[in-house]
Amino acid sequence: SQQGEEDPQALSIQEGENATMNCSYKTSINNLQWYRQNSGRGLVHLILIRSNEREKHSGRLRVTLDTSKKSSSLLITASRAADTASYFCASSTRGSGNTGKLIFGQGTTLQVKP
Amino acid sequence: SQTIHQWPATLVQPVGSPLSLECTVEGTSNPNLYWYRQAAGRGLQLLFYSVGIGQISSEVPQNLSASRPQDRQFILSSKKLLLSDSGFYLCAWSGGPRDPYEQYFGPGTRLTVT
């Protein structure tokens, strides 16, 4: 069953604006991660937030995690045209042991207009 | 530093033909390895994962199989391709020094079955 649901499916903003993407999941997690994918390429890891953390920053990225609501959000501040890509959340569920298995959401496609 | 290689980058195969996609990782030992498939505009579906040589776990019953003949080599195969096997195939590894849960992706193989 699909673990991660993301919204919106697509987002179009102007350069300089902030972009917020949301992710919901269904079962208890060890951690939640966000990845970026440029068109036709592999995924690149952006940030990982553990189940006992509520907020994490990395450069212009801010991730929040609300385990009571089983949801996470990714905020990209002061967006740039180069941020145009698809963004995926991925959860590592409790019980996955040492497999490192992740369950990916369907992604949010972000377009940043110059 | 660690790198992951995938080939070929693109492949066009007729229905009923065999398939072999190869993935190799350099610069690390005993990684967890994963094969994903991504349909156009969709998220990633985990196909197989491996926590060690010869250890393969299948996530989705299908027309594909995987093997891990060496520690850092992961192969995705099919004896007879179906039209529905078309997609973007991604290999990934985890178990790196920064965080064992982070996954690192190869560039992907675009498979078109005609």
Tab-separated table of C-alpha atoms in Angstrom:
chain	number	residue	atom	x	y	z
A	1	SER	CA	0.000	0.000	0.000
A	2	GLN	CA	1.184	3.486	-0.705
A	3	GLN	CA	2.682	5.172	2.300
A	4	GLY	CA	3.241	8.722	1.125
A	5	GLU	CA	0.725	11.091	-0.387
A	6	GLU	CA	1.880	14.484	-1.512
A	7	ASP	CA	0.144	17.691	-2.343
A	8	PRO	CA	-0.056	19.655	-4.380
A	9	GLN	CA	0.705	17.449	-7.372
A	10	ALA	CA	1.959	20.505	-9.234
A	11	LEU	CA	3.052	23.947	-8.129
A	12	SER	CA	4.014	26.955	-10.227
A	13	ILE	CA	5.544	30.039	-8.637
A	14	GLN	CA	7.658	33.055	-9.520
A	15	GLU	CA	11.340	33.239	-8.742
A	16	GLY	CA	11.905	34.623	-5.268
A	17	GLU	CA	8.679	33.222	-3.836
A	18	ASN	CA	8.535	30.412	-1.309
A	19	ALA	CA	7.342	26.923	-2.242
A	20	THR	CA	5.642	24.599	0.225
A	21	MET	CA	4.992	20.923	-0.400
A	22	ASN	CA	3.184	18.564	1.932
A	23	CYS	CA	3.425	14.854	2.525
A	24	SER	CA	1.230	12.515	4.551
A	25	TYR	CA	1.964	8.953	5.550
A	26	LYS	CA	-0.023	6.131	7.079
A	27	THR	CA	2.080	4.108	9.521
A	28	SER	CA	4.710	4.835	12.138
A	29	ILE	CA	8.065	5.867	10.771
A	30	ASN	CA	11.733	5.825	11.722
A	31	ASN	CA	12.441	8.818	9.570
A	32	LEU	CA	11.135	10.751	6.609
A	33	GLN	CA	13.255	11.964	3.744
A	34	TRP	CA	12.868	14.383	0.858
A	35	TYR	CA	14.390	13.851	-2.561
A	36	ARG	CA	14.621	15.936	-5.690
A	37	GLN	CA	14.486	14.675	-9.272
A	38	ASN	CA	15.332	16.715	-12.315
A	39	SER	CA	13.545	15.573	-15.455
A	40	GLY	CA	14.843	12.237	-16.702
A	41	ARG	CA	17.468	11.935	-13.995
A	42	GLY	CA	18.059	9.990	-10.815
A	43	LEU	CA	16.925	11.235	-7.429
A	44	VAL	CA	19.085	13.346	-5.166
A	45	HIS	CA	18.751	13.225	-1.395
A	46	LEU	CA	17.884	16.589	0.149
A	47	ILE	CA	17.192	16.132	3.814
A	48	LEU	CA	16.277	13.515	6.424
A	49	ILE	CA	14.219	14.158	9.536
A	50	ARG	CA	13.940	11.557	12.267
A	51	SER	CA	10.736	10.649	14.045
A	52	ASN	CA	11.865	12.414	17.236
A	53	GLU	CA	12.637	15.672	15.410
A	54	ARG	CA	10.111	18.376	14.599
A	55	GLU	CA	12.025	20.687	12.321
A	56	LYS	CA	15.222	20.642	10.322
A	57	HIS	CA	17.002	23.172	8.126
A	58	SER	CA	19.472	22.858	5.295
A	59	GLY	CA	20.324	26.014	3.408
A	60	ARG	CA	17.083	27.306	1.856
A	61	LEU	CA	15.226	24.121	2.816
A	62	ARG	CA	13.098	23.744	5.911
A	63	VAL	CA	11.387	20.477	6.760
A	64	THR	CA	8.827	19.951	9.488
A	65	LEU	CA	7.435	16.714	10.835
A	66	ASP	CA	4.221	16.249	12.794
A	67	THR	CA	3.999	12.627	13.883
A	68	SER	CA	0.605	13.165	15.524
A	69	LYS	CA	-0.811	14.119	12.137
A	70	LYS	CA	1.488	11.784	10.206
A	71	SER	CA	2.550	14.616	7.960
A	72	SER	CA	5.611	16.525	6.828
A	73	SER	CA	6.211	19.653	4.822
A	74	LEU	CA	9.093	20.915	2.741
A	75	LEU	CA	9.580	24.650	2.392
A	76	ILE	CA	11.944	26.082	-0.192
A	77	THR	CA	12.575	29.748	0.478
A	78	ALA	CA	13.556	32.389	-2.084
A	79	SER	CA	13.071	29.938	-4.935
A	80	ARG	CA	15.215	30.020	-8.056
A	81	ALA	CA	14.577	28.799	-11.591
A	82	ALA	CA	17.115	26.046	-10.895
A	83	ASP	CA	14.772	24.658	-8.198
A	84	THR	CA	12.419	23.512	-10.973
A	85	ALA	CA	12.147	19.752	-10.440
A	86	SER	CA	9.967	17.061	-8.903
A	87	TYR	CA	10.152	16.592	-5.155
A	88	PHE	CA	9.386	13.333	-3.394
A	89	CYS	CA	8.920	12.418	0.212
A	90	ALA	CA	9.985	8.943	1.286
A	91	SER	CA	9.345	7.250	4.602
A	92	SER	CA	11.250	4.556	6.399
A	93	THR	CA	8.677	2.630	8.374
A	94	ARG	CA	9.158	1.027	11.743
A	95	GLY	CA	9.607	-2.669	11.193
A	96	SER	CA	11.731	-2.238	8.097
A	97	GLY	CA	14.695	-3.326	10.200
A	98	ASN	CA	18.087	-3.049	8.547
A	99	THR	CA	16.687	-3.141	5.030
A	100	GLY	CA	16.668	0.619	4.615
A	101	LYS	CA	13.493	0.300	2.560
A	102	LEU	CA	11.745	3.527	1.666
A	103	ILE	CA	8.219	4.111	0.476
A	104	PHE	CA	7.941	7.045	-1.886
A	105	GLY	CA	5.093	9.435	-2.456
A	106	GLN	CA	3.868	10.384	-5.903
A	107	GLY	CA	5.757	13.660	-5.866
A	108	THR	CA	5.148	17.340	-6.368
A	109	THR	CA	6.256	18.931	-9.629
A	110	LEU	CA	7.578	22.412	-8.970
A	111	GLN	CA	8.008	24.989	-11.690
A	112	VAL	CA	9.795	28.215	-10.810
A	113	LYS	CA	9.344	30.905	-13.418
A	114	PRO	CA	12.176	33.411	-13.909
B	1	SER	CA	33.907	8.913	-2.502
B	2	GLN	CA	31.070	6.636	-3.476
B	3	THR	CA	29.628	6.434	-6.967
B	4	ILE	CA	26.888	4.382	-8.544
B	5	HIS	CA	26.786	3.363	-12.177
B	6	GLN	CA	23.840	2.143	-14.206
B	7	TRP	CA	23.711	1.016	-17.801
B	8	PRO	CA	22.502	1.263	-20.387
B	9	ALA	CA	21.004	4.753	-20.200
B	10	THR	CA	18.297	3.965	-22.735
B	11	LEU	CA	17.026	0.726	-24.171
B	12	VAL	CA	14.402	-0.179	-26.754
B	13	GLN	CA	13.451	-3.833	-26.736
B	14	PRO	CA	10.726	-5.839	-28.510
B	15	VAL	CA	8.070	-7.690	-26.582
B	16	GLY	CA	9.248	-11.168	-25.642
B	17	SER	CA	12.946	-10.332	-25.658
B	18	PRO	CA	15.174	-10.761	-22.579
B	19	LEU	CA	16.413	-7.945	-20.384
B	20	SER	CA	19.503	-7.347	-18.309
B	21	LEU	CA	20.161	-4.068	-16.510
B	22	GLU	CA	23.284	-3.694	-14.446
B	23	CYS	CA	24.106	-1.496	-11.488
B	24	THR	CA	27.449	-1.225	-9.706
B	25	VAL	CA	28.540	0.779	-6.693
B	26	GLU	CA	32.072	1.962	-5.986
B	27	GLY	CA	33.699	3.252	-2.846
B	28	THR	CA	31.693	1.381	-0.254
B	29	SER	CA	31.262	-2.158	0.971
B	30	ASN	CA	28.214	-4.212	1.910
B	31	PRO	CA	25.666	-1.646	0.757
B	32	ASN	CA	21.944	-2.256	0.707
B	33	LEU	CA	20.859	-2.222	-2.930
B	34	TYR	CA	17.507	-1.391	-4.493
B	35	TRP	CA	15.750	-1.499	-7.859
B	36	TYR	CA	12.861	0.879	-8.476
B	37	ARG	CA	10.580	1.485	-11.418
B	38	GLN	CA	9.050	4.845	-12.152
B	39	ALA	CA	6.134	5.278	-14.542
B	40	ALA	CA	5.865	8.615	-16.353
B	41	GLY	CA	4.891	11.403	-13.984
B	42	ARG	CA	4.619	9.031	-11.044
B	43	GLY	CA	6.471	8.095	-7.905
B	44	LEU	CA	8.887	5.236	-7.414
B	45	GLN	CA	7.797	1.658	-6.964
B	46	LEU	CA	10.253	-0.548	-5.105
B	47	LEU	CA	10.816	-3.765	-7.078
B	48	PHE	CA	13.646	-5.558	-5.274
B	49	TYR	CA	16.086	-4.947	-2.482
B	50	SER	CA	19.142	-6.765	-1.220
B	51	VAL	CA	20.963	-6.584	2.111
B	52	GLY	CA	23.812	-8.894	1.060
B	53	ILE	CA	25.286	-11.097	-1.647
B	54	GLY	CA	22.731	-13.578	-2.904
B	55	GLN	CA	19.981	-12.106	-0.701
B	56	ILE	CA	17.109	-10.766	-2.787
B	57	SER	CA	13.694	-9.671	-1.590
B	58	SER	CA	10.894	-9.055	-4.042
B	59	GLU	CA	8.322	-6.401	-3.305
B	60	VAL	CA	5.974	-6.819	-6.238
B	61	PRO	CA	5.202	-10.078	-8.067
B	62	GLN	CA	5.950	-9.462	-11.714
B	63	ASN	CA	7.812	-10.439	-14.817
B	64	LEU	CA	11.200	-9.388	-13.438
B	65	SER	CA	13.921	-10.922	-11.289
B	66	ALA	CA	17.031	-9.598	-9.593
B	67	SER	CA	20.398	-11.011	-8.626
B	68	ARG	CA	23.389	-9.848	-6.620
B	69	PRO	CA	26.361	-11.926	-7.762
B	70	GLN	CA	28.914	-9.633	-6.077
B	71	ASP	CA	28.817	-7.285	-3.100
B	72	ARG	CA	28.482	-4.129	-5.186
B	73	GLN	CA	26.696	-5.464	-8.261
B	74	PHE	CA	22.934	-5.645	-8.698
B	75	ILE	CA	21.290	-6.985	-11.843
B	76	LEU	CA	17.681	-6.705	-12.980
B	77	SER	CA	16.535	-9.297	-15.492
B	78	SER	CA	13.603	-10.595	-17.428
B	79	LYS	CA	13.299	-13.651	-19.642
B	80	LYS	CA	10.475	-12.200	-21.739
B	81	LEU	CA	9.585	-8.519	-21.683
B	82	LEU	CA	5.993	-7.300	-21.657
B	83	LEU	CA	4.714	-3.942	-22.892
B	84	SER	CA	3.912	-3.097	-19.272
B	85	ASP	CA	7.606	-3.390	-18.365
B	86	SER	CA	8.286	-0.052	-20.038
B	87	GLY	CA	9.433	2.623	-17.628
B	88	PHE	CA	12.325	4.348	-15.962
B	89	TYR	CA	14.403	1.965	-13.855
B	90	LEU	CA	16.484	3.304	-11.029
B	91	CYS	CA	19.101	1.579	-8.929
B	92	ALA	CA	20.015	2.926	-5.499
B	93	TRP	CA	22.188	2.052	-2.529
B	94	SER	CA	22.177	2.901	1.160
B	95	GLY	CA	24.400	2.322	4.160
B	96	GLY	CA	26.739	5.233	3.647
B	97	PRO	CA	28.804	6.913	6.366
B	98	ARG	CA	26.654	10.035	6.693
B	99	ASP	CA	23.402	8.244	7.473
B	100	PRO	CA	22.574	4.574	6.832
B	101	TYR	CA	19.031	5.449	5.754
B	102	GLU	CA	19.923	7.894	2.988
B	103	GLN	CA	19.664	6.422	-0.482
B	104	TYR	CA	21.886	7.357	-3.403
B	105	PHE	CA	20.540	6.888	-6.882
B	106	GLY	CA	22.041	6.024	-10.217
B	107	PRO	CA	21.173	7.961	-13.381
B	108	GLY	CA	18.487	5.488	-14.429
B	109	THR	CA	17.669	3.410	-17.505
B	110	ARG	CA	14.794	4.406	-19.776
B	111	LEU	CA	13.282	1.148	-21.076
B	112	THR	CA	10.790	1.148	-23.921
B	113	VAL	CA	9.216	-2.163	-24.858
B	114	THR	CA	7.738	-2.108	-28.371
